[in-house]
């Protein structure tokens, strides 16, 4: 009797850690080895043959791709966010979608706070100043920043990452406001948070940090109007998704001096061009979408993505499934 063929899986990039070696034992594995994402035609060609895909947020999985992928049973994203995937289209075609929540919460919150501190206290500018040989003396007016302790932090979104940032802010003696679809009374009493409306958050926060998923409701959530209502000199931190902010409006608010600065791990588009206005403004701190990038967290994300994929290939509900209704 012929043995059943192992399922065929395409992985859109090499992943850190041992997870892919584990996957190789159960599947016919193809891995895109280049540093840049596979071009669309490569992704389509691979999807045509694949039972499963492991994707990154740079890979678009949409109806045209699904329409050409008759064997596809699972798309496992190595990210907590999945705005690169048309989940409704996947569900309609009974393709399971997995993501990697939880493991990256604390690592991402660490980085959001690193950006907040770095922007407030001008850490990158200070480093460049010393390296350029400009440090001649102790100067009472040199590289003055703003205090973090005692300031007001406005959190947009109080999911797991927002709450982890709130815990850090509490350690810094900050007042913490939040907006969120649902009230979180337990977190309010545990961490002393105040739920406010958008206008109050904008008017009272010295720092605004974004922690919402990208969807129709949150696209350009921070637009020209909202930016105008932010406290003069306030600082923005974005570790969520670039399109949550209207970037042209943000550039204006930064260039005009209304906003004190922005620290952005995510931009719209990504990658951000070195010629963009944001890349040239001195009050902007930039990072290339690395908030979850610690050795251990990226290894755990890869491992979770493999677990999600293998479960779906075996007909089980992935441990972290975005469309669990496929597994009643
Ligand atoms: C990264 O942005 C993620 O969604 O995990």
Coordinates of C-alpha atoms and ligand atoms in Angstrom, one line a residue:
X1 CA 0.0 0.0 0.0
X2 CA 1.3 3.5 -0.8
X3 CA 2.0 5.7 2.2
X4 CA 0.1 9.0 2.2
X5 CA 2.3 11.9 1.0
X6 CA 3.4 14.3 3.8
X7 CA 1.7 17.7 3.6
X8 CA 3.5 20.4 1.7
X9 CA 4.3 23.5 3.5
X10 CA 5.8 26.8 2.3
X11 CA 7.5 29.1 4.8
X12 CA 8.1 32.7 3.6
X13 CA 11.4 33.3 5.4
X14 CA 13.9 31.5 7.5
X15 CA 12.8 31.7 11.2
X16 CA 15.0 31.9 14.3
X17 CA 15.3 28.9 16.6
X18 CA 14.6 25.2 16.0
X19 CA 11.0 25.3 15.0
X20 CA 11.5 24.7 11.3
X21 CA 13.7 21.7 11.9
X22 CA 10.7 20.2 13.9
X23 CA 8.4 21.0 11.0
X24 CA 10.7 19.3 8.5
X25 CA 10.1 15.9 10.2
X26 CA 6.3 15.9 9.4
X27 CA 6.1 17.8 6.1
X28 CA 7.6 18.4 2.7
X29 CA 9.1 21.8 3.6
X30 CA 10.0 24.6 1.3
X31 CA 11.6 27.7 2.9
X32 CA 12.2 31.0 1.1
X33 CA 15.8 31.7 2.0
X34 CA 16.2 35.3 0.8
X35 CA 16.2 38.2 3.2
X36 CA 13.4 40.0 1.4
X37 CA 9.9 38.6 1.2
X38 CA 9.1 36.3 -1.7
X39 CA 7.7 38.2 -4.7
X40 CA 4.0 37.9 -5.2
X41 CA 4.3 35.5 -8.1
X42 CA 6.5 33.2 -6.0
X43 CA 4.0 33.2 -3.1
X44 CA 1.2 32.4 -5.6
X45 CA 3.1 29.6 -7.2
X46 CA 4.0 28.1 -3.8
X47 CA 0.4 28.5 -2.5
X48 CA -0.9 26.6 -5.6
X49 CA 0.8 23.5 -4.3
X50 CA 0.8 24.0 -0.5
X51 CA -1.3 22.4 2.2
X52 CA 0.0 25.0 4.7
X53 CA 1.7 28.4 4.7
X54 CA 3.8 30.0 7.4
X55 CA 3.6 33.7 6.7
X56 CA 4.9 37.0 8.1
X57 CA 3.2 40.3 8.2
X58 CA 4.9 41.2 4.9
X59 CA 3.0 38.5 3.0
X60 CA -0.5 39.3 1.7
X61 CA -2.9 36.5 1.9
X62 CA -6.1 37.5 0.1
X63 CA -8.9 36.1 -2.0
X64 CA -6.9 36.0 -5.3
X65 CA -4.2 33.9 -3.5
X66 CA -6.8 31.6 -1.9
X67 CA -8.6 31.2 -5.2
X68 CA -5.4 29.7 -6.6
X69 CA -4.6 27.5 -3.6
X70 CA -6.9 24.5 -3.8
X71 CA -5.1 22.3 -1.2
X72 CA -4.5 25.1 1.4
X73 CA -5.8 24.2 4.9
X74 CA -3.9 26.6 7.1
X75 CA -2.2 29.9 7.1
X76 CA 0.0 30.4 10.2
X77 CA 1.2 33.9 10.8
X78 CA 4.3 34.5 12.8
X79 CA 2.9 37.6 14.5
X80 CA 0.1 38.5 16.9
X81 CA -1.4 40.9 14.3
X82 CA -2.9 39.4 11.1
X83 CA -4.0 42.5 9.1
X84 CA -2.0 41.0 6.2
X85 CA -4.5 38.2 6.0
X86 CA -8.1 38.4 4.7
X87 CA -9.5 36.2 7.5
X88 CA -13.1 36.3 6.2
X89 CA -11.9 35.0 2.9
X90 CA -9.9 32.2 4.6
X91 CA -12.9 31.2 6.7
X92 CA -15.2 31.1 3.7
X93 CA -12.7 28.7 2.1
X94 CA -12.3 26.7 5.3
X95 CA -8.6 27.7 5.7
X96 CA -7.6 28.0 9.4
X97 CA -5.6 31.1 10.4
X98 CA -3.2 31.0 13.3
X99 CA -1.3 33.8 15.1
X100 CA 1.1 34.2 18.0
X101 CA -0.5 36.1 20.9
X102 CA 0.8 36.1 24.5
X103 CA 4.5 35.2 24.0
X104 CA 5.4 38.7 22.7
X105 CA 3.4 40.8 25.1
X106 CA 6.2 41.6 27.6
X107 CA 8.9 41.9 25.0
X108 CA 6.8 44.4 23.0
X109 CA 5.9 46.4 26.1
X110 CA 9.6 46.6 27.0
X111 CA 10.3 48.1 23.6
X112 CA 7.4 50.5 23.7
X113 CA 8.8 51.7 27.0
X114 CA 12.3 51.8 25.6
X115 CA 11.0 54.1 22.8
X116 CA 9.2 56.3 25.2
X117 CA 12.2 56.7 27.4
X118 CA 14.6 57.1 24.4
X119 CA 12.4 59.8 22.9
X120 CA 11.8 61.7 26.2
X121 CA 15.4 61.7 27.2
X122 CA 16.9 62.0 23.7
X123 CA 19.1 58.9 24.0
X124 CA 19.8 58.4 20.3
X125 CA 20.7 62.1 19.8
X126 CA 23.0 61.9 22.9
X127 CA 24.8 58.8 21.5
X128 CA 25.3 60.5 18.1
X129 CA 26.6 63.7 19.9
X130 CA 29.3 61.8 21.7
X131 CA 30.3 59.7 18.7
X132 CA 30.6 62.8 16.6
X133 CA 33.2 64.2 19.0
X134 CA 31.0 67.1 20.0
X135 CA 31.1 66.4 23.8
X136 CA 33.4 69.2 25.1
X137 CA 32.1 69.9 28.6
X138 CA 29.3 69.4 31.0
X139 CA 26.7 71.9 29.9
X140 CA 23.6 72.7 32.0
X141 CA 21.5 73.2 28.8
X142 CA 22.7 70.3 26.8
X143 CA 20.2 67.8 25.3
X144 CA 17.4 68.7 27.7
X145 CA 14.4 66.3 27.5
X146 CA 11.2 65.8 29.3
X147 CA 10.5 63.9 32.5
X148 CA 8.8 60.5 32.3
X149 CA 8.2 60.1 36.0
X150 CA 5.1 62.0 37.1
X151 CA 3.9 62.5 33.5
X152 CA 0.5 61.4 32.1
X153 CA 0.5 58.5 29.7
X154 CA -2.5 57.9 27.4
X155 CA -2.9 54.3 26.2
X156 CA -4.9 53.8 23.1
X157 CA -6.0 50.2 23.5
X158 CA -5.8 48.2 26.7
X159 CA -5.3 44.6 25.5
X160 CA -2.5 42.5 26.8
X161 CA 0.3 44.8 25.5
X162 CA -1.4 48.0 26.6
X163 CA -1.8 46.5 30.1
X164 CA 1.9 45.5 30.1
X165 CA 2.9 49.0 29.2
X166 CA 0.6 50.3 32.0
X167 CA 2.4 48.1 34.5
X168 CA 5.7 49.6 33.5
X169 CA 4.3 53.2 33.6
X170 CA 3.1 52.6 37.1
X171 CA 6.7 51.7 38.1
X172 CA 7.7 55.1 36.8
X173 CA 5.1 56.9 38.8
X174 CA 3.0 58.0 35.8
X175 CA -0.7 58.8 35.7
X176 CA -2.2 56.4 33.2
X177 CA -5.3 57.1 31.1
X178 CA -6.8 54.7 28.6
X179 CA -9.4 54.4 25.8
X180 CA -10.7 51.0 25.0
X181 CA -13.9 49.6 23.5
X182 CA -14.5 47.8 26.8
X183 CA -13.9 49.1 30.3
X184 CA -11.4 47.0 32.3
X185 CA -12.4 47.7 35.9
X186 CA -10.0 45.0 37.3
X187 CA -7.0 46.6 35.6
X188 CA -8.3 50.1 36.7
X189 CA -8.2 49.1 40.3
X190 CA -5.0 46.9 40.1
X191 CA -3.0 49.6 38.3
X192 CA -4.8 52.8 39.1
X193 CA -5.8 53.4 35.5
X194 CA -8.5 55.9 34.4
X195 CA -10.8 55.2 31.4
X196 CA -11.5 58.4 29.6
X197 CA -12.9 59.5 26.2
X198 CA -10.7 60.1 23.2
X199 CA -10.9 63.9 23.6
X200 CA -9.7 63.8 27.3
X201 CA -6.9 61.4 26.4
X202 CA -5.7 63.7 23.7
X203 CA -5.9 66.8 25.8
X204 CA -4.3 65.5 29.0
X205 CA -1.6 63.0 27.9
X206 CA 2.0 64.0 27.8
X207 CA 2.7 60.7 26.1
X208 CA 0.3 58.8 23.9
X209 CA 1.1 55.1 23.1
X210 CA -0.8 53.1 20.6
X211 CA -1.8 49.4 21.3
X212 CA -4.7 48.6 18.9
X213 CA -4.9 46.1 16.1
X214 CA -5.2 47.5 12.6
X215 CA -8.8 47.1 11.3
X216 CA -11.3 49.4 9.5
X217 CA -12.2 51.0 12.9
X218 CA -8.6 51.9 13.8
X219 CA -7.2 52.9 10.4
X220 CA -6.2 56.6 10.7
X221 CA -7.5 56.6 14.3
X222 CA -5.0 59.3 14.9
X223 CA -5.8 61.8 12.2
X224 CA -5.3 65.5 11.6
X225 CA -8.2 66.4 13.9
X226 CA -7.0 64.3 16.8
X227 CA -3.4 65.4 16.4
X228 CA -4.6 69.0 16.7
X229 CA -6.2 68.2 20.0
X230 CA -3.1 66.7 21.5
X231 CA -1.4 68.6 24.3
X232 CA 1.2 70.9 22.7
X233 CA 4.6 69.2 23.0
X234 CA 3.1 65.8 23.6
X235 CA 5.1 62.7 22.5
X236 CA 3.7 59.8 20.5
X237 CA 4.8 56.2 20.6
X238 CA 3.6 53.7 18.0
X239 CA 4.4 50.0 18.3
X240 CA 1.1 48.9 16.9
X241 CA 0.6 49.4 13.1
X242 CA 1.7 52.4 11.0
X243 CA -1.8 53.0 9.4
X244 CA -3.4 53.6 12.8
X245 CA -1.8 57.1 12.3
X246 CA -2.4 59.4 9.4
X247 CA 1.3 59.7 8.6
X248 CA 1.0 62.9 6.5
X249 CA -0.9 64.6 9.3
X250 CA 1.7 63.4 11.8
X251 CA 4.5 64.8 9.7
X252 CA 2.8 68.2 9.7
X253 CA 2.2 68.1 13.5
X254 CA 5.8 67.3 14.1
X255 CA 7.2 69.7 11.6
X256 CA 5.0 72.6 13.0
X257 CA 6.3 71.8 16.5
X258 CA 2.8 71.1 17.8
X259 CA 3.9 67.6 18.8
X260 CA 7.1 67.3 20.7
X261 CA 8.2 64.1 19.0
X262 CA 7.3 60.7 17.9
X263 CA 8.9 57.3 18.4
X264 CA 7.8 54.9 15.7
X265 CA 8.5 51.2 15.4
X266 CA 5.9 51.0 12.7
X267 CA 5.2 53.3 9.7
X268 CA 3.0 53.5 6.7
X269 CA 4.4 52.2 4.4
X270 CA 7.0 49.8 5.7
X271 CA 9.9 49.9 5.1
X272 CA 10.1 53.7 5.6
X273 CA 12.2 55.4 3.0
X274 CA 15.4 57.1 4.3
X275 CA 14.2 60.1 2.2
X276 CA 10.9 60.5 4.0
X277 CA 10.3 63.6 6.0
X278 CA 10.0 61.4 9.2
X279 CA 13.5 60.1 8.6
X280 CA 14.8 63.7 8.5
X281 CA 13.1 65.2 11.5
X282 CA 15.3 65.4 14.6
X283 CA 12.4 64.9 17.0
X284 CA 11.6 61.4 15.6
X285 CA 13.0 58.2 16.8
X286 CA 12.7 55.3 14.4
X287 CA 12.9 51.6 14.5
X288 CA 12.3 48.9 11.8
X289 CA 9.3 47.1 13.4
X290 CA 11.3 45.2 16.0
X291 CA 9.3 45.5 19.2
X292 CA 9.0 41.7 19.6
X293 CA 12.6 41.1 18.5
X294 CA 14.3 39.4 21.3
X295 CA 16.1 36.1 20.7
X296 CA 13.8 34.1 23.0
X297 CA 10.5 35.8 21.9
X298 CA 11.1 35.4 18.2
X299 CA 12.1 31.7 18.8
X300 CA 8.8 31.2 20.7
X301 CA 6.8 32.9 18.0
X302 CA 8.2 30.6 15.4
X303 CA 7.5 27.6 17.6
X304 CA 3.9 28.7 18.2
X305 CA 3.4 29.2 14.5
X306 CA 4.6 25.7 13.8
X307 CA 2.3 24.3 16.5
X308 CA -0.6 26.1 15.0
X309 CA 0.2 24.8 11.5
X310 CA 0.7 21.2 12.5
X311 CA -2.6 21.2 14.5
X312 CA -4.6 22.4 11.5
X313 CA -2.8 19.9 9.2
X314 CA -3.9 17.2 11.5
X315 CA -7.5 18.5 11.5
X316 CA -7.3 19.9 15.0
X317 CA -8.0 23.5 16.1
X318 CA -4.7 25.4 16.2
X319 CA -3.9 26.4 19.8
X320 CA -4.1 30.0 18.7
X321 CA -6.7 30.3 16.0
X322 CA -8.2 33.5 14.6
X323 CA -11.2 31.7 13.0
X324 CA -12.1 29.0 15.6
X325 CA -15.6 28.7 14.1
X326 CA -14.0 26.4 11.6
X327 CA -13.6 23.8 14.4
X328 CA -17.0 23.6 16.1
Ligands
LIG1 C1 4.1 42.3 15.1 O1 3.9 43.4 14.7 C2 3.1 41.4 15.4 O2 1.9 41.6 15.1 O3 3.4 40.3 16.0

